N, CA, C and O atoms as a DFTB+ gen file, in Angstrom:
484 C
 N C O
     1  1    -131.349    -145.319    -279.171
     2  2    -130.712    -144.806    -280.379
     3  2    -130.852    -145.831    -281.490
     4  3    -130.601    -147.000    -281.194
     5  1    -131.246    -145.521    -282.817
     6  2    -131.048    -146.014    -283.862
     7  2    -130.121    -145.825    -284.491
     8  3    -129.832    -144.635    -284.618
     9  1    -129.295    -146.750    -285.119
    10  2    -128.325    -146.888    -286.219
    11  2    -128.626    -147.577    -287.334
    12  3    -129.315    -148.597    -287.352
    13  1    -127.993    -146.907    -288.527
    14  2    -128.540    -147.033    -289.884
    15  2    -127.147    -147.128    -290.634
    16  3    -126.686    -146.077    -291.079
    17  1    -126.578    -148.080    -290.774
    18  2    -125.165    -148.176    -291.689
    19  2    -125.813    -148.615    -293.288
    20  3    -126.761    -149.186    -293.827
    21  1    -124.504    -147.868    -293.577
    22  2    -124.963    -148.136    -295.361
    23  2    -123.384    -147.346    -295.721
    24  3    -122.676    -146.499    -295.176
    25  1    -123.337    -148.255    -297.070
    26  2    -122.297    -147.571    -298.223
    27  2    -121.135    -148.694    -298.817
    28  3    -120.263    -148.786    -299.681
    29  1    -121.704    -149.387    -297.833
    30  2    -121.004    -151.131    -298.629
    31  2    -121.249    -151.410    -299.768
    32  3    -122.262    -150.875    -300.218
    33  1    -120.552    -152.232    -300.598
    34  2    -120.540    -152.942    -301.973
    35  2    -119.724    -153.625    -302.012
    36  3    -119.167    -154.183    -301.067
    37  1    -119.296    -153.779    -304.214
    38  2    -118.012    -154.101    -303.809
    39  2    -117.158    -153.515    -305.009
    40  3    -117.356    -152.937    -306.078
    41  1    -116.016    -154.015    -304.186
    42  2    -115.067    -153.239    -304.784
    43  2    -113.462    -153.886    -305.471
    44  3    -113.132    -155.048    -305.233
    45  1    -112.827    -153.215    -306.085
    46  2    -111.222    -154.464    -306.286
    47  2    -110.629    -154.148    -305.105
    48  3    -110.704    -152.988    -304.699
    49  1    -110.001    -155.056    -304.430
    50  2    -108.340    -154.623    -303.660
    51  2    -107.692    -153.429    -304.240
    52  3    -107.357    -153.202    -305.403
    53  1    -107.599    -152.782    -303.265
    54  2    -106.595    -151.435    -303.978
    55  2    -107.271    -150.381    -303.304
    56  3    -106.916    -149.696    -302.344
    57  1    -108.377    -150.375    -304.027
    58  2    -109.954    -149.390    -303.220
    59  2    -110.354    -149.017    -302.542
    60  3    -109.809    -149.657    -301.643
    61  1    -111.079    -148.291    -302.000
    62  2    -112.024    -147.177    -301.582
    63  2    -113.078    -147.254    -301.039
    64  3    -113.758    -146.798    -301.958
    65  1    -113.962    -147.527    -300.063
    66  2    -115.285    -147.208    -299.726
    67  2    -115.380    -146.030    -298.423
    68  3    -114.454    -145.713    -297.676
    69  1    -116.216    -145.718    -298.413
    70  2    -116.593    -144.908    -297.082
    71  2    -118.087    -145.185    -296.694
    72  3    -119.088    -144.748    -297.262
    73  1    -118.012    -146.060    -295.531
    74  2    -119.547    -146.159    -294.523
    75  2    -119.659    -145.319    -294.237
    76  3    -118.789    -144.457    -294.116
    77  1    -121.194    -145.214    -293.936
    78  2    -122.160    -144.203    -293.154
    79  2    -122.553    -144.605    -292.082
    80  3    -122.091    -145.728    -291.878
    81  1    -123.326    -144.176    -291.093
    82  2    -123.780    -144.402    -290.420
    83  2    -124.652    -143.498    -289.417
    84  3    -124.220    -142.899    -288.432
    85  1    -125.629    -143.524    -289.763
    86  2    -126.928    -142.230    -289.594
    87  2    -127.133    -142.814    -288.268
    88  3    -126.838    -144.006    -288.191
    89  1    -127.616    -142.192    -287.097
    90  2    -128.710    -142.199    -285.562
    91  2    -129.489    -141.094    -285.623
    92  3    -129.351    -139.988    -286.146
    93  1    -130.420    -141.669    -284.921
    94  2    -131.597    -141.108    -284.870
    95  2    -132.132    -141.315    -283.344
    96  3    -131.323    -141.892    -282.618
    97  1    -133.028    -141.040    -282.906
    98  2    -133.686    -140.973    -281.388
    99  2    -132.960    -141.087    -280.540
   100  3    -133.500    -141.812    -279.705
   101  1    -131.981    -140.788    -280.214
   102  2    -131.020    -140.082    -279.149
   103  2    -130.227    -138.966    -279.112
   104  3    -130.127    -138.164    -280.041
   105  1    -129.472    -138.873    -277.708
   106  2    -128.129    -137.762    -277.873
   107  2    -127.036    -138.642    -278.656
   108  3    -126.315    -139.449    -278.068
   109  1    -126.998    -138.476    -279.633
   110  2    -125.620    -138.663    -280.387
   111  2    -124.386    -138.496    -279.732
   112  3    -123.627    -139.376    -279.327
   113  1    -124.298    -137.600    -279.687
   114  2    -122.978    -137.080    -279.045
   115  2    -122.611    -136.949    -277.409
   116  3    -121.813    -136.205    -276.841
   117  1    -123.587    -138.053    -276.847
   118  2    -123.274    -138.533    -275.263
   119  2    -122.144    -140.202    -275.784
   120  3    -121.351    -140.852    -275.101
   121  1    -122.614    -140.379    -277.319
   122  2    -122.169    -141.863    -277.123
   123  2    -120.759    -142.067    -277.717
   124  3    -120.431    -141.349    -278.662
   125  1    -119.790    -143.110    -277.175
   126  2    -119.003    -143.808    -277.866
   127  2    -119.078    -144.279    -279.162
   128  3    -120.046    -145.039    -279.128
   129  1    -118.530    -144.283    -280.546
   130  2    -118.790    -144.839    -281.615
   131  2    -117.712    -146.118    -281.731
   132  3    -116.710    -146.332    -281.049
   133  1    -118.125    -146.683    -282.543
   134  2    -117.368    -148.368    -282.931
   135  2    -117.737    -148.891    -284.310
   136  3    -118.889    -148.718    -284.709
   137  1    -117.043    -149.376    -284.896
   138  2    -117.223    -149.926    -285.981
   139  2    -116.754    -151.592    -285.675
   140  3    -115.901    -151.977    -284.877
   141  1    -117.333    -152.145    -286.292
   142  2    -117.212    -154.217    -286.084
   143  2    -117.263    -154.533    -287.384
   144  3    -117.438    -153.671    -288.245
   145  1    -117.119    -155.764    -287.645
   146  2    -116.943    -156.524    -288.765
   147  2    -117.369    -157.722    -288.621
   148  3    -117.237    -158.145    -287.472
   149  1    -117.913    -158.554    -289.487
   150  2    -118.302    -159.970    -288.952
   151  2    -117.952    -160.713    -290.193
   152  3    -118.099    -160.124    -291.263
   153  1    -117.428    -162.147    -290.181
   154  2    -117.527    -162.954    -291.923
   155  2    -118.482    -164.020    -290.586
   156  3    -118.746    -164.036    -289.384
   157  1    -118.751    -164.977    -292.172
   158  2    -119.921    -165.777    -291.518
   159  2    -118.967    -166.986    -290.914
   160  3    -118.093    -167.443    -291.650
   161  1    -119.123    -167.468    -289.666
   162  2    -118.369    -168.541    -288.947
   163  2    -117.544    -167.945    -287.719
   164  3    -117.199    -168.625    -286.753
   165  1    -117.345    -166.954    -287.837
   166  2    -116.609    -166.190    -287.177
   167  2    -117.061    -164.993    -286.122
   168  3    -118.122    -164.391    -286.288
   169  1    -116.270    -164.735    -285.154
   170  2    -116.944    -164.124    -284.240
   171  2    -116.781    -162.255    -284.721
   172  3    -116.297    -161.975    -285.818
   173  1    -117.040    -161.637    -284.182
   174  2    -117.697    -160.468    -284.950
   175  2    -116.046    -159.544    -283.943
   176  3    -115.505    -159.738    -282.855
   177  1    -115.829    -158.600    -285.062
   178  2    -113.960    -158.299    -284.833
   179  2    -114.377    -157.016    -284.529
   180  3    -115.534    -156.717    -284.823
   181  1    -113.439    -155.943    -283.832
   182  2    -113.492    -154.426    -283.435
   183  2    -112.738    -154.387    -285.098
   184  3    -112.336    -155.263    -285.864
   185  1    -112.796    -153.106    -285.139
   186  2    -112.206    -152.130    -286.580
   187  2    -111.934    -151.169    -285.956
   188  3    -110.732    -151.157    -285.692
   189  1    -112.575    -150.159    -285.499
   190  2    -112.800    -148.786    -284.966
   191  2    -113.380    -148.239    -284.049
   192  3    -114.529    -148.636    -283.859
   193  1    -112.917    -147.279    -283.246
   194  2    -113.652    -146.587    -282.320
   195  2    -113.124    -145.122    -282.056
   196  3    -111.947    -144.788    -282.192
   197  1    -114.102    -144.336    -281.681
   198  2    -113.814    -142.919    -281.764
   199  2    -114.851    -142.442    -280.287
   200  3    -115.806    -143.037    -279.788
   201  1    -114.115    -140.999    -279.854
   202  2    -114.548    -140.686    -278.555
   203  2    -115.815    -139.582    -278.974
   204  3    -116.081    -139.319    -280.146
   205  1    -116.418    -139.089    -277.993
   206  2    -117.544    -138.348    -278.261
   207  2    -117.910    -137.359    -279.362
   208  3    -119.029    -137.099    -279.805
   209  1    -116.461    -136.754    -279.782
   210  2    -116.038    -135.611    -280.530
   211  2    -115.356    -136.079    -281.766
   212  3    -115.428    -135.433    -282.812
   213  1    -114.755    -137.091    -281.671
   214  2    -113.983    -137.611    -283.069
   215  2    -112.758    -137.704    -282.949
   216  3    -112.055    -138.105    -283.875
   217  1    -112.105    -137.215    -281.344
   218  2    -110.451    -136.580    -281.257
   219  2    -109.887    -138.065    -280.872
   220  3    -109.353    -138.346    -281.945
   221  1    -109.739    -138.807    -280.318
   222  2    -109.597    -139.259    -279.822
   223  2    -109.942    -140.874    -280.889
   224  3    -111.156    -141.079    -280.911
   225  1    -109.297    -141.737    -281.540
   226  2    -109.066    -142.953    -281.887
   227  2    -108.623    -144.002    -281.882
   228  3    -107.399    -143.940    -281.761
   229  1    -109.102    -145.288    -281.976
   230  2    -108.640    -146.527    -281.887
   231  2    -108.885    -147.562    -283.029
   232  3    -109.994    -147.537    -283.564
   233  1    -107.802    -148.622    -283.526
   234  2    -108.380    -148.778    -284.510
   235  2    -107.182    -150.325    -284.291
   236  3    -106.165    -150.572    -283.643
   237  1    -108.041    -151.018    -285.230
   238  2    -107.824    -152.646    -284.815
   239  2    -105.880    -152.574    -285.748
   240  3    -105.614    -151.733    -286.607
   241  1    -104.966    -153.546    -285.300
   242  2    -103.720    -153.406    -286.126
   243  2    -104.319    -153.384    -287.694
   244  3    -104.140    -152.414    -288.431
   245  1    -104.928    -154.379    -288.035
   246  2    -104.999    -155.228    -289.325
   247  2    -105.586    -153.641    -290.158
   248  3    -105.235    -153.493    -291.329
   249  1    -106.265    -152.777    -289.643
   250  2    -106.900    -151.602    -290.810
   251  2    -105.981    -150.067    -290.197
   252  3    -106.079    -148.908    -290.601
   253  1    -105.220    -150.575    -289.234
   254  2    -104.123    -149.161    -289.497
   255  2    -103.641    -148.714    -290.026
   256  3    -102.805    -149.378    -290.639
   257  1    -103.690    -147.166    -290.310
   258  2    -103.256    -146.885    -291.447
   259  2    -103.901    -146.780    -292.946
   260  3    -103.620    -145.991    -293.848
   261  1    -104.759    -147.730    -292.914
   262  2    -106.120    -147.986    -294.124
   263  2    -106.872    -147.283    -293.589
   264  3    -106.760    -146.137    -294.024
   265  1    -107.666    -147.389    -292.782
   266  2    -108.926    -146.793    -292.125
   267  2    -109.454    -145.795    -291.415
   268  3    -109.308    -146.007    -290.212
   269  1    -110.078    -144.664    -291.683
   270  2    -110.299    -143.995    -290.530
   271  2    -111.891    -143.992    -290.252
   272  3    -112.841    -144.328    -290.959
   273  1    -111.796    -143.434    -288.827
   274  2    -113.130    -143.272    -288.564
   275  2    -113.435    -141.929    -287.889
   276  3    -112.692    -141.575    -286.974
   277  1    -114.420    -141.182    -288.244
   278  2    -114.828    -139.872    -287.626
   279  2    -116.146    -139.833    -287.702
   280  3    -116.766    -140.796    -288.154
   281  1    -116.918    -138.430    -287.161
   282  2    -118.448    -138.244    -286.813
   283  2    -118.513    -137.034    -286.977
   284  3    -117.475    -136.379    -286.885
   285  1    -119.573    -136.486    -287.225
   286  2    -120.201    -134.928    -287.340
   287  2    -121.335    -135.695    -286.553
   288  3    -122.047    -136.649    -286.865
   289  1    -121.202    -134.675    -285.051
   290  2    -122.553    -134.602    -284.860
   291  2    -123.630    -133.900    -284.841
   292  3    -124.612    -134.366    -284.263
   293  1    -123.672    -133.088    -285.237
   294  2    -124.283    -131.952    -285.848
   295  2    -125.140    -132.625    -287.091
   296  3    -126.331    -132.338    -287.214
   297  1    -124.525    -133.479    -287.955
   298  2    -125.282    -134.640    -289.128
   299  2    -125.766    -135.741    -287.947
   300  3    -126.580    -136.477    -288.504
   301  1    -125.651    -136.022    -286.991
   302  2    -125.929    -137.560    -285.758
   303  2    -125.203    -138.576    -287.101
   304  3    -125.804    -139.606    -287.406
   305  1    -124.061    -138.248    -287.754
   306  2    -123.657    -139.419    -288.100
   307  2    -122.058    -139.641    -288.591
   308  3    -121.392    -138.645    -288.876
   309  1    -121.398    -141.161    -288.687
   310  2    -120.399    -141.451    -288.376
   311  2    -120.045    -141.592    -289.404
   312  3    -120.842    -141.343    -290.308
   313  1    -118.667    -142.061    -289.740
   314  2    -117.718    -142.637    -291.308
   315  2    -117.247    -143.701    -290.899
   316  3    -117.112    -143.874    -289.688
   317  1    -116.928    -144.548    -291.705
   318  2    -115.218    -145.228    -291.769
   319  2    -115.242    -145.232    -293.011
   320  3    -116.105    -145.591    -293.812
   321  1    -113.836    -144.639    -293.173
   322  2    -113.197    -144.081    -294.976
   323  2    -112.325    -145.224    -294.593
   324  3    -111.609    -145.286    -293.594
   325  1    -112.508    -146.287    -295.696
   326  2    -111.338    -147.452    -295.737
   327  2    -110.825    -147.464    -297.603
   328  3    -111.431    -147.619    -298.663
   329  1    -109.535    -147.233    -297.237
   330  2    -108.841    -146.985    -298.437
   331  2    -107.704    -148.079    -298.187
   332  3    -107.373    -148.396    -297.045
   333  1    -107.006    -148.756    -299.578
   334  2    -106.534    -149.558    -299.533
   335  2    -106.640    -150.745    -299.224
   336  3    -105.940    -151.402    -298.453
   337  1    -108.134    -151.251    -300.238
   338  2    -108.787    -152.559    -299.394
   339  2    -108.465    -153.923    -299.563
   340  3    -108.522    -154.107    -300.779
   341  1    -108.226    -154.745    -299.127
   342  2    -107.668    -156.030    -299.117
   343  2    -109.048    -157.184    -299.076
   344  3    -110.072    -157.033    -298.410
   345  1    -108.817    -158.002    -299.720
   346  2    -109.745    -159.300    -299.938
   347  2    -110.110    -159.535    -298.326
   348  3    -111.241    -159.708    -297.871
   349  1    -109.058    -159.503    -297.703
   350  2    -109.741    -159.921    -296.203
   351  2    -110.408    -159.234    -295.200
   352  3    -110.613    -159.579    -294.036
   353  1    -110.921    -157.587    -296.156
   354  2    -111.706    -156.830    -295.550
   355  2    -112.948    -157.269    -296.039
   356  3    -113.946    -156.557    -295.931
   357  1    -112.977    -158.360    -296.559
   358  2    -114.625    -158.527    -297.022
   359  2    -115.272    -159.076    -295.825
   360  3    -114.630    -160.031    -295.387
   361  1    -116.701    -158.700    -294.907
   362  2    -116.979    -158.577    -294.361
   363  2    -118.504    -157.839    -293.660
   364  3    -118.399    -156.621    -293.518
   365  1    -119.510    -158.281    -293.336
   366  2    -120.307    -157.390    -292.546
   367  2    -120.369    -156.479    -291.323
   368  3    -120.499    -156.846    -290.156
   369  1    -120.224    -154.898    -291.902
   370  2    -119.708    -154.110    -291.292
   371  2    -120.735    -153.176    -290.900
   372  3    -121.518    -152.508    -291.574
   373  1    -120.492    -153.318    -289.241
   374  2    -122.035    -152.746    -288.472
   375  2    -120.969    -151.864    -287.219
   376  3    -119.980    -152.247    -286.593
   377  1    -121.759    -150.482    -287.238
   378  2    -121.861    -149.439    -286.260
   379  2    -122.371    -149.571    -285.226
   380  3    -123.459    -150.146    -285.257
   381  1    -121.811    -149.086    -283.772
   382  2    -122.368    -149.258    -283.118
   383  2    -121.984    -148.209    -281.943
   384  3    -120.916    -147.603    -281.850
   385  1    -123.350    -148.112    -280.868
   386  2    -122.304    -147.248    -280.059
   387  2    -122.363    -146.973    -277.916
   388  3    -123.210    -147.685    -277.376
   389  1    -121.990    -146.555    -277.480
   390  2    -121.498    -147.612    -275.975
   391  2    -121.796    -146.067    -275.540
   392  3    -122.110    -145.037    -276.137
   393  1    -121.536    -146.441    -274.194
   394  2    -121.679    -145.133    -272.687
   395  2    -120.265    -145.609    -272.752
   396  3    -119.794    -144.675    -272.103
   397  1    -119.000    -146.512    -273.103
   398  2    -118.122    -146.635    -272.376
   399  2    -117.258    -146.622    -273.716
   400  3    -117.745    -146.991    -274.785
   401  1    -115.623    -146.063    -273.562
   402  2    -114.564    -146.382    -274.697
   403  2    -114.628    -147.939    -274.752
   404  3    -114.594    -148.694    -273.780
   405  1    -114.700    -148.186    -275.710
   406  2    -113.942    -149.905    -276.027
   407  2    -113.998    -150.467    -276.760
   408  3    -115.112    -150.547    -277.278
   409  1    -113.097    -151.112    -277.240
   410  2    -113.263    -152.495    -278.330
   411  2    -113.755    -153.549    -277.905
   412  3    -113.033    -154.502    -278.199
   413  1    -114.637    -153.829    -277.355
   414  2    -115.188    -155.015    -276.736
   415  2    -117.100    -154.703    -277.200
   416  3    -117.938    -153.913    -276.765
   417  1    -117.132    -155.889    -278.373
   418  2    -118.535    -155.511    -278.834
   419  2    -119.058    -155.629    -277.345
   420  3    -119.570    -154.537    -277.098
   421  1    -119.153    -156.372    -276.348
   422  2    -120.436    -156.909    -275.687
   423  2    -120.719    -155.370    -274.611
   424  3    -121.598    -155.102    -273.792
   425  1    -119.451    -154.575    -275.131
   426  2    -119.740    -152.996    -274.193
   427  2    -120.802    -152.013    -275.193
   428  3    -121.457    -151.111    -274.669
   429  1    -120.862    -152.213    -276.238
   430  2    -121.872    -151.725    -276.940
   431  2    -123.346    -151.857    -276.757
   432  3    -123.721    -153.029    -276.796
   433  1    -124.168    -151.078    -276.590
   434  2    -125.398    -150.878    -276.554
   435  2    -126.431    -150.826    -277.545
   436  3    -127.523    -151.270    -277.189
   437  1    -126.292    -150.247    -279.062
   438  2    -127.280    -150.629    -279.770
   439  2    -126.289    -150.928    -280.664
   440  3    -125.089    -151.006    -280.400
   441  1    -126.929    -151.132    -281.966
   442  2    -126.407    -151.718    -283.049
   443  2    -126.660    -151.305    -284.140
   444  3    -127.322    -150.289    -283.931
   445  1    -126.538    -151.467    -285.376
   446  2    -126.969    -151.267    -286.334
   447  2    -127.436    -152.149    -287.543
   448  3    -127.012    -153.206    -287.073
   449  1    -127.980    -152.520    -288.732
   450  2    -128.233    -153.512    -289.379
   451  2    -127.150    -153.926    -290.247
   452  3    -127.272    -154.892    -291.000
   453  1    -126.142    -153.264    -290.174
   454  2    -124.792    -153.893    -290.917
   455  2    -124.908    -153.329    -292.904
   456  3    -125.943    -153.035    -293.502
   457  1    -123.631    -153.347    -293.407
   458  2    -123.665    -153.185    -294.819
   459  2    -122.476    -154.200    -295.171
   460  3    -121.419    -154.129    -294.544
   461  1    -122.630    -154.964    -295.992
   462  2    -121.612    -155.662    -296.536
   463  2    -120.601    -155.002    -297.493
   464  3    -120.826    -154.266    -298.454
   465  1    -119.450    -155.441    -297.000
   466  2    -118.066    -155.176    -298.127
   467  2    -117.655    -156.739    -299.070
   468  3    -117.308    -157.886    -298.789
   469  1    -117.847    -156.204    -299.889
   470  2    -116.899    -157.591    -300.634
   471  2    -116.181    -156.765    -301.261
   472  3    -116.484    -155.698    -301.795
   473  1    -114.692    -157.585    -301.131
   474  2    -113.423    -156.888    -301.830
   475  2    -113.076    -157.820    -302.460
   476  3    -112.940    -158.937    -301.960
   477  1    -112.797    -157.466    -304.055
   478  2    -112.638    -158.469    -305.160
   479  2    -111.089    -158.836    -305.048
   480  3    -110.489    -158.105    -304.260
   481  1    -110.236    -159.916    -305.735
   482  2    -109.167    -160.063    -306.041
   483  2    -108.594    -159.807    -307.321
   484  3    -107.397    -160.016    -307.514
C-alpha cells in the first residue's frame, strides 16, 4: 500500500486544517488507519487511529476533543480535521496503516511521506 499525506501548512493557533491521506495499491479497507506526528529531536507520537470502517476511535489525550479522524473507503482515503490548533501541534504529520489496532508506530506497516503543520503564535 501507498500513502500519500498532504494538506499541511501553516496556520495561527485557534485554527483549522484537515489532512489527507490518499492509498493506492492495496485493499484499503482490510487496514487499520493511524495518524503520528514527529518534531525534530523527538521520537515520533500516536495522534489517531481509526478501525476498518471509521466506527471505532482512538485518539492521543493532548488532541481530544480537537481532532478527528475518519476514512471513506470508497475515496481509499483518510482525514484528520484538527480544529483548535495550538503552537505545540506544530509538527510532521504522517499516515499510516497496520493489520493490527494500535498506537504503537512500530505496529504499522507502511507509511507515508508526511506533511508539515506549523502553528503560528
Amino acid at each position: 500500500v501507498q500513502l500519500q499525506a498532504s494538506g499541511g501548512g501553516l496556520v495561527q493557533a485557534g485554527g483549522s486544517l484537515r489532512l489527507s491521506c490518499a492509498a493506492s495499491g492495496g485493499t484499503f479497507c482490510t487496514y487499520f488507519l493511524g495518524w503520528f506526528r514527529q518534531v525534530p529531536g523527538k521520537e515520533r507520537e500516536f495522534v489517531a487511529a481509526t478501525d476498518w470502517v471509521g466506527r471505532a476511535t482512538t485518539y492521543a489525550e493532548s488532541v481530544k476533543g480537537r481532532f478527528t479522524i475518519s476514512r471513506d473507503n470508497a475515496k481509499m482515503t483518510a482525514y484528520l480535521q484538527m480544529n483548535s490548533l495550538k503552537p505545540e501541534d506544530t509538527a510532521v504529520y504522517y499516515c499510516a496503516v497496520s493489520l493490527r489496532y494500535s498506537t504503537r508506530s512500530s505496529s504499522y506497516d507502511y507509511w507515508g511521506q508526511g506533511t508539515e503543520v506549523t502553528v503560528s503564535s
